[in-house]
Amino acid sequence: MCGICGFVDNNFVEKQDTLSNMMNKIIHRGPDSSGEYIDEVAALGFRRLSIIDLADGSQPLYNEDKRFVLTFNGEIYNYKHIREKLIEKGHTFKTHTDSEVLVHGYEEYGTNLLSYLRGMFTFVIWDNVEKTLFGARDFFGIKPLYYYKKDDLFVYGSEIKSILEYPKVPKILNEKTLEQYLTFQYSPPSNTFFKGIKKLPPGHFFTLKDNELTITRYWEPIFNEKDGNLDDFVNQIDETIKGSIAAHKISDVEVGCFLSSGVDSSYVATCFNGDKTFTVGFDHEKYNEIDYAKDLSDKIGIENFSKVITKEEYWDVLPKIQYFMDEPLADPSCVALYFVSKLASEHVKVVLSGEGADELFGGYNIYKEPVDNATYHKLPLYFRSLFAKIATALPFSFKGKNFLIRGAKTIEERFIGNAFIFSEEERKNLLSITTSAKSPFEFVKPIYKKVFNKSDVTKMQYLDMHMWLVGDILLKADKMSMANSLELRVPFLDKEVLNIATKIPLKYRITKDTTKYAMRLAANKNMPDATAKKKKLGFPVPIRIWLKEEKYFNIVKTEFVSDNSKKFFNEAPLMQLLDEHKLNKKDNSRKIWTVFMFLVWYKEYFD
């Protein structure tokens, strides 16, 4: 696991110092060693966290005649098989690292190399004969890659802070992204909070030649449900997940595992045959999963390391969190992820984690909505629309009001992903600036078009794979683990696991009683019933409680009336959110947190 950065610029002579500055900004991603390649056109930088071939795995790496130069962040889990095939074709390897298969594989297969890979990655390869830069990001977006392109300049990096070290890259806030962030709680792909800096989408590669940048999609998930026997699906899921966990354990250093009380991390922990699990919790009974994790660890004979995060620790670390995130993220669990990564990094260099199971197997509670409401949706749209209009017109709230309003909308009209913080009307009322950001529903429409003929649950899963998973879940997993020089691997996000998950019929994914039905049955073959059947909690953080306490209420209030806040927000609606929450009139915690995290981030990057 590493960090990469670099640039292509014919008209820049200070390459060495600039590349060094860029590499130093991401030293946390690779504190073990560094490497660089510089010629008259290009510069490639690399920071290494040593995991495989500890002695000889430093980069850049080259093919036999040194025409192709590689820097790579990630892990290729099937590299030994690819290596054997390349040796049969006459390639000569100098190391035993997984990285080297990429440079020889590109020489042999070109861009088709990507179809052979199983793993998580971003990498770039410089062809110093054709003066062409090739780069790719893995199938699910587990590892990030950012870039800036203007005229004859191209700059890239694993983190935005590295790109900002390049003297020709301006640091200008993208206000359109702020408006979208207020709805999604993260910056939606492929834009960032910095004008001109973009994210390479998952499953895409780029080619830069003669100052022309071409971005191509090379892979996308396809749902192709198959009818079949439930027991057969359960056995296939179990076999495939165990195979993926085994593949993800390939390492020359010890591998640990994150563990909460949920089925996903418990499944991995039960099957990974390691010695250490890591858990964090808070000093509130409803927000502490440590006892569950310790109990399961004891039952499977693994040592559990845990930490209780105090509210003082949590709030004190917020500026550091937003610095490492590069962009504001309003998911409170990213702080908990930082602390559990810090804890794990004191014992191991690699951990397995349970991200991705919900998107692949149908695990979020919101996915039950189409199943639970199927009977009501049999009513003609005319009646459902009439009931929605009446419910909307009534000036008071009542049980079922939201059900009636949502019942008249299609899934495309009501679901933009797992987070929906501020509506368009609310964010326009909140903002003191004017932007031309498009509607969130317009934003997700092209993704929905890809699965127009699928079930509503499948549409929701597909959308979350492209938005929520990459914009929130995987982003915080990468940034918080790498902030602690820890490699995090996600065995559920594997091509072989996806292959079985996309075949499971809806009736085996979501039932009236539970989510992830077939996967839970597979997990149940390996762990206690209570764990396999436990309702999804996410990563619970007691911010709604803290925001009612005088100390933390005032910390947020101070930011809401600050000069920075007045640059973007109207003060009155912000204070209304705070007061309503403190007086228990409404739970505004997620809305408050979304604005507050932006202000904390803005102070880090623009003050």
mmCIF file with all atom_site columns, C-alpha atoms in Angstrom, residues 407-538:
data_model
loop_
_atom_site.group_PDB
_atom_site.id
_atom_site.type_symbol
_atom_site.label_atom_id
_atom_site.label_alt_id
_atom_site.label_comp_id
_atom_site.label_asym_id
_atom_site.label_entity_id
_atom_site.label_seq_id
_atom_site.pdbx_PDB_ins_code
_atom_site.Cartn_x
_atom_site.Cartn_y
_atom_site.Cartn_z
_atom_site.occupancy
_atom_site.B_iso_or_equiv
_atom_site.pdbx_formal_charge
_atom_site.auth_seq_id
_atom_site.auth_comp_id
_atom_site.auth_asym_id
_atom_site.auth_atom_id
_atom_site.pdbx_PDB_model_num
ATOM 1   C CA . GLY A 1 407 ? -45.752 6.504   -2.046  1.00 0.00 ? 407 GLY A CA 1
ATOM 2   C CA . ALA A 1 408 ? -46.615 8.640   -5.077  1.00 0.00 ? 408 ALA A CA 1
ATOM 3   C CA . LYS A 1 409 ? -43.018 8.843   -6.259  1.00 0.00 ? 409 LYS A CA 1
ATOM 4   C CA . THR A 1 410 ? -40.945 6.425   -8.291  1.00 0.00 ? 410 THR A CA 1
ATOM 5   C CA . ILE A 1 411 ? -37.695 5.150   -6.812  1.00 0.00 ? 411 ILE A CA 1
ATOM 6   C CA . GLU A 1 412 ? -35.839 7.503   -9.166  1.00 0.00 ? 412 GLU A CA 1
ATOM 7   C CA . GLU A 1 413 ? -37.774 10.439  -7.701  1.00 0.00 ? 413 GLU A CA 1
ATOM 8   C CA . ARG A 1 414 ? -37.264 9.617   -4.044  1.00 0.00 ? 414 ARG A CA 1
ATOM 9   C CA . PHE A 1 415 ? -33.906 7.857   -3.627  1.00 0.00 ? 415 PHE A CA 1
ATOM 10  C CA . ILE A 1 416 ? -30.505 9.469   -4.240  1.00 0.00 ? 416 ILE A CA 1
ATOM 11  C CA . GLY A 1 417 ? -28.593 7.126   -1.967  1.00 0.00 ? 417 GLY A CA 1
ATOM 12  C CA . ASN A 1 418 ? -28.150 6.352   1.691   1.00 0.00 ? 418 ASN A CA 1
ATOM 13  C CA . ALA A 1 419 ? -27.709 9.993   2.669   1.00 0.00 ? 419 ALA A CA 1
ATOM 14  C CA . PHE A 1 420 ? -30.220 12.735  1.854   1.00 0.00 ? 420 PHE A CA 1
ATOM 15  C CA . ILE A 1 421 ? -29.447 15.677  4.128   1.00 0.00 ? 421 ILE A CA 1
ATOM 16  C CA . PHE A 1 422 ? -30.844 18.932  2.707   1.00 0.00 ? 422 PHE A CA 1
ATOM 17  C CA . SER A 1 423 ? -33.487 19.152  0.006   1.00 0.00 ? 423 SER A CA 1
ATOM 18  C CA . GLU A 1 424 ? -32.987 21.603  -2.869  1.00 0.00 ? 424 GLU A CA 1
ATOM 19  C CA . GLU A 1 425 ? -35.347 24.072  -1.230  1.00 0.00 ? 425 GLU A CA 1
ATOM 20  C CA . GLU A 1 426 ? -33.606 23.763  2.141   1.00 0.00 ? 426 GLU A CA 1
ATOM 21  C CA . ARG A 1 427 ? -30.123 24.230  0.753   1.00 0.00 ? 427 ARG A CA 1
ATOM 22  C CA . LYS A 1 428 ? -31.128 27.303  -1.260  1.00 0.00 ? 428 LYS A CA 1
ATOM 23  C CA . ASN A 1 429 ? -32.616 28.797  1.891   1.00 0.00 ? 429 ASN A CA 1
ATOM 24  C CA . LEU A 1 430 ? -29.446 27.944  3.779   1.00 0.00 ? 430 LEU A CA 1
ATOM 25  C CA . LEU A 1 431 ? -26.893 29.261  1.278   1.00 0.00 ? 431 LEU A CA 1
ATOM 26  C CA . SER A 1 432 ? -26.032 32.935  0.943   1.00 0.00 ? 432 SER A CA 1
ATOM 27  C CA . ILE A 1 433 ? -24.263 32.230  -2.364  1.00 0.00 ? 433 ILE A CA 1
ATOM 28  C CA . THR A 1 434 ? -25.891 31.445  -5.697  1.00 0.00 ? 434 THR A CA 1
ATOM 29  C CA . THR A 1 435 ? -24.687 28.546  -7.833  1.00 0.00 ? 435 THR A CA 1
ATOM 30  C CA . SER A 1 436 ? -26.013 26.675  -10.836 1.00 0.00 ? 436 SER A CA 1
ATOM 31  C CA . ALA A 1 437 ? -25.643 23.217  -9.336  1.00 0.00 ? 437 ALA A CA 1
ATOM 32  C CA . LYS A 1 438 ? -28.069 20.758  -10.830 1.00 0.00 ? 438 LYS A CA 1
ATOM 33  C CA . SER A 1 439 ? -30.747 18.891  -8.923  1.00 0.00 ? 439 SER A CA 1
ATOM 34  C CA . PRO A 1 440 ? -29.511 15.798  -7.066  1.00 0.00 ? 440 PRO A CA 1
ATOM 35  C CA . PHE A 1 441 ? -32.130 13.777  -8.913  1.00 0.00 ? 441 PHE A CA 1
ATOM 36  C CA . GLU A 1 442 ? -30.771 15.024  -12.238 1.00 0.00 ? 442 GLU A CA 1
ATOM 37  C CA . PHE A 1 443 ? -27.321 14.082  -10.965 1.00 0.00 ? 443 PHE A CA 1
ATOM 38  C CA . VAL A 1 444 ? -28.231 10.427  -10.404 1.00 0.00 ? 444 VAL A CA 1
ATOM 39  C CA . LYS A 1 445 ? -30.514 10.040  -13.438 1.00 0.00 ? 445 LYS A CA 1
ATOM 40  C CA . PRO A 1 446 ? -27.764 8.734   -15.816 1.00 0.00 ? 446 PRO A CA 1
ATOM 41  C CA . ILE A 1 447 ? -26.913 5.997   -13.299 1.00 0.00 ? 447 ILE A CA 1
ATOM 42  C CA . TYR A 1 448 ? -30.540 4.913   -12.991 1.00 0.00 ? 448 TYR A CA 1
ATOM 43  C CA . LYS A 1 449 ? -30.810 4.714   -16.794 1.00 0.00 ? 449 LYS A CA 1
ATOM 44  C CA . LYS A 1 450 ? -28.281 1.885   -16.783 1.00 0.00 ? 450 LYS A CA 1
ATOM 45  C CA . VAL A 1 451 ? -30.710 -0.308  -14.758 1.00 0.00 ? 451 VAL A CA 1
ATOM 46  C CA . PHE A 1 452 ? -34.058 1.048   -15.957 1.00 0.00 ? 452 PHE A CA 1
ATOM 47  C CA . ASN A 1 453 ? -35.489 -2.468  -16.350 1.00 0.00 ? 453 ASN A CA 1
ATOM 48  C CA . LYS A 1 454 ? -34.417 -3.803  -12.933 1.00 0.00 ? 454 LYS A CA 1
ATOM 49  C CA . SER A 1 455 ? -36.327 -4.036  -9.649  1.00 0.00 ? 455 SER A CA 1
ATOM 50  C CA . ASP A 1 456 ? -36.402 -1.026  -7.343  1.00 0.00 ? 456 ASP A CA 1
ATOM 51  C CA . VAL A 1 457 ? -34.108 -2.746  -4.840  1.00 0.00 ? 457 VAL A CA 1
ATOM 52  C CA . THR A 1 458 ? -31.571 -3.515  -7.563  1.00 0.00 ? 458 THR A CA 1
ATOM 53  C CA . LYS A 1 459 ? -31.730 0.087   -8.732  1.00 0.00 ? 459 LYS A CA 1
ATOM 54  C CA . MET A 1 460 ? -30.987 1.257   -5.200  1.00 0.00 ? 460 MET A CA 1
ATOM 55  C CA . GLN A 1 461 ? -28.043 -1.112  -4.866  1.00 0.00 ? 461 GLN A CA 1
ATOM 56  C CA . TYR A 1 462 ? -26.652 -0.085  -8.252  1.00 0.00 ? 462 TYR A CA 1
ATOM 57  C CA . LEU A 1 463 ? -26.934 3.602   -7.412  1.00 0.00 ? 463 LEU A CA 1
ATOM 58  C CA . ASP A 1 464 ? -25.253 3.133   -4.037  1.00 0.00 ? 464 ASP A CA 1
ATOM 59  C CA . MET A 1 465 ? -22.376 1.256   -5.687  1.00 0.00 ? 465 MET A CA 1
ATOM 60  C CA . HIS A 1 466 ? -21.703 4.291   -7.867  1.00 0.00 ? 466 HIS A CA 1
ATOM 61  C CA . MET A 1 467 ? -22.408 7.057   -5.345  1.00 0.00 ? 467 MET A CA 1
ATOM 62  C CA . TRP A 1 468 ? -22.530 6.211   -1.632  1.00 0.00 ? 468 TRP A CA 1
ATOM 63  C CA . LEU A 1 469 ? -19.968 3.393   -1.710  1.00 0.00 ? 469 LEU A CA 1
ATOM 64  C CA . VAL A 1 470 ? -17.281 5.333   -3.545  1.00 0.00 ? 470 VAL A CA 1
ATOM 65  C CA . GLY A 1 471 ? -18.156 8.826   -2.280  1.00 0.00 ? 471 GLY A CA 1
ATOM 66  C CA . ASP A 1 472 ? -18.422 7.978   1.420   1.00 0.00 ? 472 ASP A CA 1
ATOM 67  C CA . ILE A 1 473 ? -17.738 4.388   2.509   1.00 0.00 ? 473 ILE A CA 1
ATOM 68  C CA . LEU A 1 474 ? -14.557 3.628   0.587   1.00 0.00 ? 474 LEU A CA 1
ATOM 69  C CA . LEU A 1 475 ? -13.219 7.175   0.694   1.00 0.00 ? 475 LEU A CA 1
ATOM 70  C CA . LYS A 1 476 ? -13.184 7.325   4.490   1.00 0.00 ? 476 LYS A CA 1
ATOM 71  C CA . ALA A 1 477 ? -11.847 3.761   4.680   1.00 0.00 ? 477 ALA A CA 1
ATOM 72  C CA . ASP A 1 478 ? -8.864  4.678   2.530   1.00 0.00 ? 478 ASP A CA 1
ATOM 73  C CA . LYS A 1 479 ? -8.141  8.103   4.037   1.00 0.00 ? 479 LYS A CA 1
ATOM 74  C CA . MET A 1 480 ? -8.547  7.137   7.703   1.00 0.00 ? 480 MET A CA 1
ATOM 75  C CA . SER A 1 481 ? -6.490  3.947   7.429   1.00 0.00 ? 481 SER A CA 1
ATOM 76  C CA . MET A 1 482 ? -3.735  5.598   5.390   1.00 0.00 ? 482 MET A CA 1
ATOM 77  C CA . ALA A 1 483 ? -3.638  8.534   7.818   1.00 0.00 ? 483 ALA A CA 1
ATOM 78  C CA . ASN A 1 484 ? -2.326  5.908   10.240  1.00 0.00 ? 484 ASN A CA 1
ATOM 79  C CA . SER A 1 485 ? -0.061  4.150   7.703   1.00 0.00 ? 485 SER A CA 1
ATOM 80  C CA . LEU A 1 486 ? -2.359  1.124   7.756   1.00 0.00 ? 486 LEU A CA 1
ATOM 81  C CA . GLU A 1 487 ? -3.449  -0.939  4.760   1.00 0.00 ? 487 GLU A CA 1
ATOM 82  C CA . LEU A 1 488 ? -7.170  -1.720  4.756   1.00 0.00 ? 488 LEU A CA 1
ATOM 83  C CA . ARG A 1 489 ? -8.484  -4.521  2.537   1.00 0.00 ? 489 ARG A CA 1
ATOM 84  C CA . VAL A 1 490 ? -12.124 -5.231  1.723   1.00 0.00 ? 490 VAL A CA 1
ATOM 85  C CA . PRO A 1 491 ? -12.741 -8.882  0.732   1.00 0.00 ? 491 PRO A CA 1
ATOM 86  C CA . PHE A 1 492 ? -16.444 -8.333  -0.044  1.00 0.00 ? 492 PHE A CA 1
ATOM 87  C CA . LEU A 1 493 ? -15.426 -5.967  -2.857  1.00 0.00 ? 493 LEU A CA 1
ATOM 88  C CA . ASP A 1 494 ? -13.975 -8.620  -5.084  1.00 0.00 ? 494 ASP A CA 1
ATOM 89  C CA . LYS A 1 495 ? -14.929 -9.511  -8.649  1.00 0.00 ? 495 LYS A CA 1
ATOM 90  C CA . GLU A 1 496 ? -15.653 -13.114 -7.710  1.00 0.00 ? 496 GLU A CA 1
ATOM 91  C CA . VAL A 1 497 ? -17.903 -12.069 -4.812  1.00 0.00 ? 497 VAL A CA 1
ATOM 92  C CA . LEU A 1 498 ? -19.735 -9.604  -7.061  1.00 0.00 ? 498 LEU A CA 1
ATOM 93  C CA . ASN A 1 499 ? -20.232 -12.350 -9.633  1.00 0.00 ? 499 ASN A CA 1
ATOM 94  C CA . ILE A 1 500 ? -22.308 -14.416 -7.210  1.00 0.00 ? 500 ILE A CA 1
ATOM 95  C CA . ALA A 1 501 ? -23.986 -11.427 -5.518  1.00 0.00 ? 501 ALA A CA 1
ATOM 96  C CA . THR A 1 502 ? -25.423 -10.099 -8.800  1.00 0.00 ? 502 THR A CA 1
ATOM 97  C CA . LYS A 1 503 ? -27.026 -13.464 -9.558  1.00 0.00 ? 503 LYS A CA 1
ATOM 98  C CA . ILE A 1 504 ? -29.051 -13.658 -6.334  1.00 0.00 ? 504 ILE A CA 1
ATOM 99  C CA . PRO A 1 505 ? -32.792 -13.124 -6.966  1.00 0.00 ? 505 PRO A CA 1
ATOM 100 C CA . LEU A 1 506 ? -34.560 -10.374 -5.045  1.00 0.00 ? 506 LEU A CA 1
ATOM 101 C CA . LYS A 1 507 ? -36.472 -12.845 -2.849  1.00 0.00 ? 507 LYS A CA 1
ATOM 102 C CA . TYR A 1 508 ? -33.149 -14.088 -1.441  1.00 0.00 ? 508 TYR A CA 1
ATOM 103 C CA . ARG A 1 509 ? -31.756 -10.592 -0.854  1.00 0.00 ? 509 ARG A CA 1
ATOM 104 C CA . ILE A 1 510 ? -34.629 -8.778  0.879   1.00 0.00 ? 510 ILE A CA 1
ATOM 105 C CA . THR A 1 511 ? -37.550 -10.262 2.782   1.00 0.00 ? 511 THR A CA 1
ATOM 106 C CA . LYS A 1 512 ? -40.276 -8.782  4.966   1.00 0.00 ? 512 LYS A CA 1
ATOM 107 C CA . ASP A 1 513 ? -38.166 -9.679  7.988   1.00 0.00 ? 513 ASP A CA 1
ATOM 108 C CA . THR A 1 514 ? -34.567 -8.989  7.051   1.00 0.00 ? 514 THR A CA 1
ATOM 109 C CA . THR A 1 515 ? -31.968 -7.637  4.665   1.00 0.00 ? 515 THR A CA 1
ATOM 110 C CA . LYS A 1 516 ? -29.043 -9.565  3.119   1.00 0.00 ? 516 LYS A CA 1
ATOM 111 C CA . TYR A 1 517 ? -31.088 -12.731 3.625   1.00 0.00 ? 517 TYR A CA 1
ATOM 112 C CA . ALA A 1 518 ? -28.939 -15.206 1.677   1.00 0.00 ? 518 ALA A CA 1
ATOM 113 C CA . MET A 1 519 ? -25.676 -13.702 2.873   1.00 0.00 ? 519 MET A CA 1
ATOM 114 C CA . ARG A 1 520 ? -26.826 -13.888 6.503   1.00 0.00 ? 520 ARG A CA 1
ATOM 115 C CA . LEU A 1 521 ? -27.572 -17.571 6.044   1.00 0.00 ? 521 LEU A CA 1
ATOM 116 C CA . ALA A 1 522 ? -24.079 -18.062 4.642   1.00 0.00 ? 522 ALA A CA 1
ATOM 117 C CA . ALA A 1 523 ? -22.607 -16.174 7.585   1.00 0.00 ? 523 ALA A CA 1
ATOM 118 C CA . ASN A 1 524 ? -24.707 -18.240 9.969   1.00 0.00 ? 524 ASN A CA 1
ATOM 119 C CA . LYS A 1 525 ? -22.776 -21.338 8.887   1.00 0.00 ? 525 LYS A CA 1
ATOM 120 C CA . ASN A 1 526 ? -19.723 -19.825 10.588  1.00 0.00 ? 526 ASN A CA 1
ATOM 121 C CA . MET A 1 527 ? -20.942 -17.833 13.603  1.00 0.00 ? 527 MET A CA 1
ATOM 122 C CA . PRO A 1 528 ? -23.606 -17.664 16.311  1.00 0.00 ? 528 PRO A CA 1
ATOM 123 C CA . ASP A 1 529 ? -27.228 -17.037 15.246  1.00 0.00 ? 529 ASP A CA 1
ATOM 124 C CA . ALA A 1 530 ? -27.477 -13.804 17.212  1.00 0.00 ? 530 ALA A CA 1
ATOM 125 C CA . THR A 1 531 ? -24.584 -12.238 15.304  1.00 0.00 ? 531 THR A CA 1
ATOM 126 C CA . ALA A 1 532 ? -25.691 -13.399 11.870  1.00 0.00 ? 532 ALA A CA 1
ATOM 127 C CA . LYS A 1 533 ? -29.237 -12.106 12.414  1.00 0.00 ? 533 LYS A CA 1
ATOM 128 C CA . LYS A 1 534 ? -28.337 -8.844  14.139  1.00 0.00 ? 534 LYS A CA 1
ATOM 129 C CA . LYS A 1 535 ? -29.985 -5.743  12.673  1.00 0.00 ? 535 LYS A CA 1
ATOM 130 C CA . LYS A 1 536 ? -27.650 -3.354  10.885  1.00 0.00 ? 536 LYS A CA 1
ATOM 131 C CA . LEU A 1 537 ? -26.433 -0.450  13.041  1.00 0.00 ? 537 LEU A CA 1
ATOM 132 C CA . GLY A 1 538 ? -23.760 1.107   10.862  1.00 0.00 ? 538 GLY A CA 1
#
